[in-house]
Amino acid sequence: MKGTTIVEKQPVQTRQKKAAAGSGAKQKILAFASLIVLIVVFTLSSSNFFVFDNLVGIMLSTAVIGVLALGSTFVIITGGIDLSVGTVMTFSSVMAGVIINFWHVSLPLGVIGGILAGAMCGLTSGLMVAKMKIPPFIATLAMMMITKGLSLVISGTKPIYFNDYPSFAKISMGKLIPGIPNAILIFLGLGVIASIILTKTLIGRYTFALGSNEEATRLSGVNTVRWKIVIYTMTGVFSGIAGILMASRLNSAQPALGSGYELDAIAAVVIGGTSLSGGAGSILGTVIGALIMSVLTNGLRILSVAPEWQTVIVGFVIILAVYADILRRRKR
């Protein structure tokens, strides 16, 4: 009887995995179709939308939110949340400004220092969540407040400019490919790297395992505490890179900037099909979700829709995306 039970369960598990994979593929197709529909609608609504300069502008505005969303994808797939990515981004840019302008360290080392500052914030969040067992919402909310305050304290509440370092602006606004800012290339490159990490490495495998069933993963011998810390640290690295891209684009570190970016990043992840309950998601979906956010905002702005109504519309889109995820999980 026991042997029969095992044989019977295996096909069921296989069907569940196939169903989950099929659901994820359908969600990506649906998200991509939604993006195409938005582009077509705004193109027909305004002759100023589907022009090269505006499309580049959309991609450029997607870059920072997109990089934040890439990092957030890993945490959300584990079933967690990171509310600090926006302020960690700001803190990283401020630290880069301090290292380069006040400590007079070379530009490359200053950039690395800013990214490491983001990594340290992610590491701290990971320790609070995995070691101290503080709920991710509370732990990252605390980190959001800490980094927000530190950014203002360290900078003296004043922007830090990079006017003496003209090459810093080229990180985002330079053009290795004529007509396309480097920030776009960096975002796309990071998207490829994140996709490889999520689908081809041990980190990705354990990311899905933690989100699907953390207790079963722990009982199978996996050090779930260590891998959670690694995942949150990696999210901090992505936030640090986003901070460098934002500071380079503005040619300054703005200590008051950052609040609200975490909501846009989470929205992009959810719209892209990553489940807030964990265990399902993809980098491609996140990239599409970030593009949907940017296209929607840009198109509404071109159509002269009031900013407050833009926020309302984006809110409804997020509700639809989350509800679609709920329906998928019920069906599965």
CSV table of C-alpha atoms in Angstrom, one decimal:
chain,number,residue,atom,x,y,z
A,1,MET,CA,0.0,0.0,0.0
A,2,LYS,CA,2.8,2.4,0.9
A,3,GLY,CA,4.5,1.7,-2.4
A,4,THR,CA,1.2,2.3,-4.3
A,5,THR,CA,0.7,5.6,-2.5
A,6,ILE,CA,4.1,6.9,-3.5
A,7,VAL,CA,3.5,5.9,-7.1
A,8,GLU,CA,0.2,7.7,-7.1
A,9,LYS,CA,1.6,10.9,-5.7
A,10,GLN,CA,4.3,11.4,-8.1
A,11,PRO,CA,2.1,12.1,-11.2
A,12,VAL,CA,0.1,14.5,-9.1
A,13,GLN,CA,3.2,16.5,-8.1
A,14,THR,CA,4.4,16.5,-11.7
A,15,ARG,CA,1.0,17.8,-12.9
A,16,GLN,CA,1.2,20.5,-10.2
A,17,LYS,CA,4.6,21.6,-11.5
A,18,LYS,CA,3.4,21.6,-15.1
A,19,ALA,CA,0.3,23.6,-14.1
A,20,ALA,CA,2.4,26.2,-12.3
A,21,ALA,CA,4.8,26.5,-15.2
A,22,GLY,CA,1.9,26.8,-17.6
A,23,SER,CA,0.3,29.4,-15.5
A,24,GLY,CA,3.5,31.5,-15.3
A,25,ALA,CA,3.9,31.3,-19.1
A,26,LYS,CA,0.2,32.5,-19.6
A,27,GLN,CA,0.8,35.4,-17.2
A,28,LYS,CA,3.9,36.5,-19.1
A,29,ILE,CA,2.0,36.3,-22.4
A,30,LEU,CA,-0.9,38.2,-20.9
A,31,ALA,CA,1.5,40.9,-19.5
A,32,PHE,CA,3.3,41.2,-22.9
A,33,ALA,CA,-0.1,41.5,-24.7
A,34,SER,CA,-1.2,44.2,-22.2
A,35,LEU,CA,2.1,46.1,-23.0
A,36,ILE,CA,1.4,45.9,-26.8
A,37,VAL,CA,-2.2,47.0,-26.3
A,38,LEU,CA,-1.1,50.1,-24.3
A,39,ILE,CA,1.5,51.0,-26.9
A,40,VAL,CA,-1.1,50.7,-29.7
A,41,VAL,CA,-3.7,52.7,-27.8
A,42,PHE,CA,-1.3,55.6,-27.0
A,43,THR,CA,0.2,55.5,-30.5
A,44,LEU,CA,-3.3,56.0,-32.0
A,45,SER,CA,-4.1,58.6,-29.3
A,46,SER,CA,-1.1,60.8,-29.9
A,47,SER,CA,1.4,61.3,-32.7
A,48,ASN,CA,4.0,62.2,-30.1
A,49,PHE,CA,4.1,58.8,-28.4
A,50,PHE,CA,5.6,56.4,-30.8
A,51,VAL,CA,8.7,58.5,-31.7
A,52,PHE,CA,12.3,57.5,-31.1
A,53,ASP,CA,13.0,60.2,-28.5
A,54,ASN,CA,9.9,59.4,-26.5
A,55,LEU,CA,10.6,55.6,-26.6
A,56,VAL,CA,14.1,56.2,-25.4
A,57,GLY,CA,12.7,58.4,-22.6
A,58,ILE,CA,10.3,55.6,-21.6
A,59,MET,CA,13.2,53.1,-21.4
A,60,LEU,CA,15.3,55.6,-19.5
A,61,SER,CA,12.6,56.2,-16.9
A,62,THR,CA,12.2,52.4,-16.6
A,63,ALA,CA,15.9,51.8,-15.9
A,64,VAL,CA,16.0,52.8,-12.2
A,65,ILE,CA,12.6,51.4,-11.2
A,66,GLY,CA,13.4,48.3,-13.3
A,67,VAL,CA,16.7,47.6,-11.5
A,68,LEU,CA,14.9,48.0,-8.1
A,69,ALA,CA,12.2,45.6,-9.4
A,70,LEU,CA,14.8,43.0,-10.4
A,71,GLY,CA,16.1,42.8,-6.9
A,72,SER,CA,12.6,42.9,-5.4
A,73,THR,CA,11.6,39.9,-7.6
A,74,PHE,CA,13.9,37.6,-5.6
A,75,VAL,CA,12.5,38.6,-2.2
A,76,ILE,CA,8.9,38.4,-3.3
A,77,ILE,CA,9.4,35.0,-4.8
A,78,THR,CA,10.5,33.8,-1.4
A,79,GLY,CA,7.2,35.1,0.0
A,80,GLY,CA,8.8,38.1,1.6
A,81,ILE,CA,8.7,41.8,0.9
A,82,ASP,CA,11.3,44.6,0.9
A,83,LEU,CA,9.9,48.1,1.6
A,84,SER,CA,13.4,49.6,1.9
A,85,VAL,CA,14.7,49.4,-1.7
A,86,GLY,CA,13.8,53.0,-2.5
A,87,THR,CA,15.5,54.6,0.5
A,88,VAL,CA,18.4,52.1,0.3
A,89,MET,CA,18.8,53.4,-3.3
A,90,THR,CA,19.0,56.9,-2.0
A,91,PHE,CA,21.4,56.0,0.9
A,92,SER,CA,23.7,54.3,-1.6
A,93,SER,CA,23.8,57.4,-3.8
A,94,VAL,CA,24.5,59.6,-0.8
A,95,MET,CA,27.3,57.3,0.3
A,96,ALA,CA,28.8,57.3,-3.2
A,97,GLY,CA,28.7,61.1,-3.1
A,98,VAL,CA,30.4,61.3,0.3
A,99,ILE,CA,33.1,58.8,-0.7
A,100,ILE,CA,33.9,60.6,-3.9
A,101,ASN,CA,33.4,64.3,-3.0
A,102,PHE,CA,34.3,64.4,0.7
A,103,TRP,CA,36.8,61.5,1.1
A,104,HIS,CA,38.3,62.2,-2.3
A,105,VAL,CA,38.4,58.5,-3.3
A,106,SER,CA,38.7,57.6,-7.0
A,107,LEU,CA,35.4,57.5,-8.9
A,108,PRO,CA,35.4,53.7,-9.5
A,109,LEU,CA,36.0,53.0,-5.8
A,110,GLY,CA,33.3,55.5,-4.9
A,111,VAL,CA,30.8,53.7,-7.1
A,112,ILE,CA,31.8,50.4,-5.6
A,113,GLY,CA,31.5,51.9,-2.1
A,114,GLY,CA,27.9,53.1,-2.9
A,115,ILE,CA,26.9,49.6,-4.1
A,116,LEU,CA,28.5,48.0,-1.1
A,117,ALA,CA,26.5,50.4,1.1
A,118,GLY,CA,23.3,49.0,-0.5
A,119,ALA,CA,24.6,45.4,0.0
A,120,MET,CA,25.2,46.1,3.7
A,121,CYS,CA,21.6,47.4,4.1
A,122,GLY,CA,20.3,44.2,2.4
A,123,LEU,CA,22.5,42.1,4.6
A,124,THR,CA,21.1,43.8,7.7
A,125,SER,CA,17.5,43.3,6.5
A,126,GLY,CA,18.3,39.6,5.8
A,127,LEU,CA,19.7,39.1,9.3
A,128,MET,CA,16.7,40.7,10.9
A,129,VAL,CA,14.3,38.5,8.8
A,130,ALA,CA,16.2,35.2,8.9
A,131,LYS,CA,18.1,35.3,12.2
A,132,MET,CA,15.9,37.5,14.4
A,133,LYS,CA,12.7,36.2,12.9
A,134,ILE,CA,11.3,39.7,12.5
A,135,PRO,CA,8.5,39.7,9.8
A,136,PRO,CA,9.8,41.0,6.5
A,137,PHE,CA,7.3,43.9,6.4
A,138,ILE,CA,8.4,45.2,9.8
A,139,ALA,CA,12.2,44.6,9.3
A,140,THR,CA,12.3,46.3,5.9
A,141,LEU,CA,10.0,49.1,7.1
A,142,ALA,CA,12.5,49.8,9.9
A,143,MET,CA,15.4,49.7,7.4
A,144,MET,CA,13.4,52.1,5.2
A,145,MET,CA,13.2,54.6,8.1
A,146,ILE,CA,16.8,54.1,9.1
A,147,THR,CA,18.2,54.7,5.6
A,148,LYS,CA,15.9,57.6,5.0
A,149,GLY,CA,17.1,59.3,8.2
A,150,LEU,CA,20.8,58.4,7.6
A,151,SER,CA,20.7,59.9,4.1
A,152,LEU,CA,19.5,63.2,5.5
A,153,VAL,CA,22.0,63.1,8.4
A,154,ILE,CA,25.1,62.2,6.4
A,155,SER,CA,24.3,64.7,3.6
A,156,GLY,CA,23.3,67.5,6.0
A,157,THR,CA,19.9,67.5,4.2
A,158,LYS,CA,21.6,69.0,1.1
A,159,PRO,CA,22.2,67.5,-2.3
A,160,ILE,CA,25.7,66.3,-3.1
A,161,TYR,CA,26.8,67.3,-6.6
A,162,PHE,CA,29.2,65.6,-8.9
A,163,ASN,CA,30.1,68.6,-11.0
A,164,ASP,CA,33.9,68.0,-10.5
A,165,TYR,CA,33.5,64.5,-11.9
A,166,PRO,CA,32.1,64.9,-15.4
A,167,SER,CA,32.7,61.2,-16.1
A,168,PHE,CA,30.2,60.2,-13.3
A,169,ALA,CA,27.2,61.4,-15.4
A,170,LYS,CA,28.3,59.2,-18.3
A,171,ILE,CA,27.5,56.1,-16.2
A,172,SER,CA,23.8,56.7,-17.0
A,173,MET,CA,23.8,59.3,-19.7
A,174,GLY,CA,26.8,58.3,-21.7
A,175,LYS,CA,26.1,56.5,-25.0
A,176,LEU,CA,28.1,53.4,-25.9
A,177,ILE,CA,25.5,52.9,-28.6
A,178,PRO,CA,24.5,56.1,-30.4
A,179,GLY,CA,21.2,57.5,-29.3
A,180,ILE,CA,20.7,55.0,-26.4
A,181,PRO,CA,21.8,56.1,-22.8
A,182,ASN,CA,24.0,53.6,-20.9
A,183,ALA,CA,21.4,53.3,-18.1
A,184,ILE,CA,19.2,51.4,-20.5
A,185,LEU,CA,22.0,49.0,-21.5
A,186,ILE,CA,22.8,48.5,-17.8
A,187,PHE,CA,19.2,47.7,-17.0
A,188,LEU,CA,18.9,45.2,-19.8
A,189,GLY,CA,22.2,43.7,-18.9
A,190,LEU,CA,21.2,43.3,-15.3
A,191,GLY,CA,18.0,41.8,-16.4
A,192,VAL,CA,19.9,39.0,-18.3
A,193,ILE,CA,22.1,38.4,-15.3
A,194,ALA,CA,19.2,38.3,-12.9
A,195,SER,CA,17.4,35.9,-15.2
A,196,ILE,CA,20.4,33.6,-15.3
A,197,ILE,CA,20.7,33.7,-11.5
A,198,LEU,CA,17.0,32.9,-11.0
A,199,THR,CA,16.8,30.1,-13.5
A,200,LYS,CA,20.3,28.5,-13.7
A,201,THR,CA,21.9,28.8,-10.2
A,202,LEU,CA,21.5,27.4,-6.7
A,203,ILE,CA,20.4,30.9,-5.5
A,204,GLY,CA,17.4,30.8,-7.9
A,205,ARG,CA,16.5,27.2,-7.0
A,206,TYR,CA,16.4,28.0,-3.3
A,207,THR,CA,14.6,31.2,-3.9
A,208,PHE,CA,11.7,29.3,-5.4
A,209,ALA,CA,12.0,26.6,-2.8
A,210,LEU,CA,11.7,29.1,0.1
A,211,GLY,CA,8.6,30.6,-1.5
A,212,SER,CA,7.0,27.3,-2.2
A,213,ASN,CA,7.5,25.6,1.2
A,214,GLU,CA,10.1,27.0,3.5
A,215,GLU,CA,9.6,24.4,6.2
A,216,ALA,CA,10.0,21.5,3.7
A,217,THR,CA,13.1,23.1,2.3
A,218,ARG,CA,14.6,23.4,5.8
A,219,LEU,CA,13.8,19.8,6.6
A,220,SER,CA,15.4,18.6,3.4
A,221,GLY,CA,18.7,19.9,4.8
A,222,VAL,CA,18.9,23.4,3.2
A,223,ASN,CA,20.3,26.2,5.3
A,224,THR,CA,17.3,28.5,4.8
A,225,VAL,CA,18.7,31.2,7.1
A,226,ARG,CA,21.8,31.6,5.1
A,227,TRP,CA,20.0,31.6,1.7
A,228,LYS,CA,17.5,34.2,2.9
A,229,ILE,CA,20.4,36.4,4.0
A,230,VAL,CA,22.0,36.0,0.6
A,231,ILE,CA,18.8,36.9,-1.2
A,232,TYR,CA,18.2,40.0,0.8
A,233,THR,CA,21.8,41.0,0.4
A,234,MET,CA,21.5,40.6,-3.4
A,235,THR,CA,18.4,42.8,-3.4
A,236,GLY,CA,20.5,45.4,-1.6
A,237,VAL,CA,23.1,45.2,-4.3
A,238,PHE,CA,20.5,45.9,-7.0
A,239,SER,CA,19.3,48.9,-4.9
A,240,GLY,CA,22.9,50.1,-4.7
A,241,ILE,CA,23.2,49.9,-8.5
A,242,ALA,CA,19.9,51.8,-8.9
A,243,GLY,CA,21.2,54.5,-6.6
A,244,ILE,CA,24.3,55.0,-8.7
A,245,LEU,CA,22.2,55.1,-11.9
A,246,MET,CA,19.9,57.7,-10.3
A,247,ALA,CA,22.7,59.9,-9.0
A,248,SER,CA,24.5,59.7,-12.3
A,249,ARG,CA,21.3,60.7,-14.2
A,250,LEU,CA,20.7,63.7,-11.9
A,251,ASN,CA,24.5,64.3,-11.5
A,252,SER,CA,23.8,64.6,-7.8
A,253,ALA,CA,22.8,62.6,-4.8
A,254,GLN,CA,19.4,63.8,-3.6
A,255,PRO,CA,18.9,62.8,0.1
A,256,ALA,CA,15.2,63.4,0.1
A,257,LEU,CA,14.6,61.3,-3.0
A,258,GLY,CA,13.6,57.6,-2.8
A,259,SER,CA,10.4,57.3,-0.8
A,260,GLY,CA,7.7,55.8,-3.0
A,261,TYR,CA,10.1,54.1,-5.4
A,262,GLU,CA,9.7,50.8,-3.5
A,263,LEU,CA,5.9,50.8,-4.3
A,264,ASP,CA,6.6,51.3,-8.0
A,265,ALA,CA,9.1,48.5,-7.9
A,266,ILE,CA,6.7,46.1,-6.1
A,267,ALA,CA,4.0,47.1,-8.5
A,268,ALA,CA,6.2,46.3,-11.5
A,269,VAL,CA,7.0,42.9,-10.0
A,270,VAL,CA,3.3,42.1,-9.3
A,271,ILE,CA,2.1,43.3,-12.7
A,272,GLY,CA,4.8,41.1,-14.3
A,273,GLY,CA,3.2,38.0,-12.7
A,274,THR,CA,5.2,37.3,-9.6
A,275,SER,CA,3.0,36.0,-6.8
A,276,LEU,CA,2.9,37.9,-3.6
A,277,SER,CA,2.4,34.6,-1.8
A,278,GLY,CA,5.7,33.4,-3.1
A,279,GLY,CA,6.9,30.4,-5.1
A,280,ALA,CA,6.2,31.8,-8.6
A,281,GLY,CA,7.7,34.6,-10.8
A,282,SER,CA,10.2,35.5,-13.5
A,283,ILE,CA,12.6,38.2,-14.4
A,284,LEU,CA,11.1,38.6,-17.9
A,285,GLY,CA,7.7,39.2,-16.3
A,286,THR,CA,9.2,41.9,-14.1
A,287,VAL,CA,10.9,43.6,-17.0
A,288,ILE,CA,7.6,43.6,-18.8
A,289,GLY,CA,5.8,44.9,-15.7
A,290,ALA,CA,8.3,47.8,-15.3
A,291,LEU,CA,7.7,48.7,-19.0
A,292,ILE,CA,4.0,48.6,-18.5
A,293,MET,CA,4.3,51.1,-15.6
A,294,SER,CA,6.5,53.4,-17.6
A,295,VAL,CA,4.4,53.2,-20.8
A,296,LEU,CA,1.2,53.8,-18.8
A,297,THR,CA,2.7,56.8,-17.0
A,298,ASN,CA,4.3,58.3,-20.1
A,299,GLY,CA,1.1,57.8,-22.2
A,300,LEU,CA,-1.2,59.4,-19.7
A,301,ARG,CA,1.2,62.3,-19.3
A,302,ILE,CA,1.3,62.9,-23.1
A,303,LEU,CA,-2.5,62.8,-23.1
A,304,SER,CA,-2.4,65.5,-20.4
A,305,VAL,CA,-4.1,63.4,-17.8
A,306,ALA,CA,-3.8,65.0,-14.3
A,307,PRO,CA,-1.0,63.5,-12.1
A,308,GLU,CA,-3.5,62.6,-9.4
A,309,TRP,CA,-5.6,60.6,-11.9
A,310,GLN,CA,-2.5,58.9,-13.2
A,311,THR,CA,-1.9,57.6,-9.7
A,312,VAL,CA,-5.5,56.4,-9.4
A,313,ILE,CA,-5.3,54.5,-12.8
A,314,VAL,CA,-2.0,52.8,-11.8
A,315,GLY,CA,-3.6,51.8,-8.5
A,316,PHE,CA,-6.4,50.1,-10.4
A,317,VAL,CA,-3.9,48.3,-12.6
A,318,ILE,CA,-2.2,46.9,-9.5
A,319,ILE,CA,-5.5,45.7,-8.1
A,320,LEU,CA,-6.3,43.9,-11.3
A,321,ALA,CA,-2.8,42.3,-11.4
A,322,VAL,CA,-3.1,41.1,-7.8
A,323,TYR,CA,-6.6,39.8,-8.3
A,324,ALA,CA,-5.4,37.9,-11.4
A,325,ASP,CA,-2.8,36.3,-9.3
A,326,ILE,CA,-5.4,35.2,-6.7
A,327,LEU,CA,-7.6,33.7,-9.5
A,328,ARG,CA,-4.5,31.8,-10.9
A,329,ARG,CA,-3.7,30.3,-7.5
A,330,ARG,CA,-7.3,29.2,-6.9
A,331,LYS,CA,-7.4,27.6,-10.3
A,332,ARG,CA,-4.1,25.9,-9.7
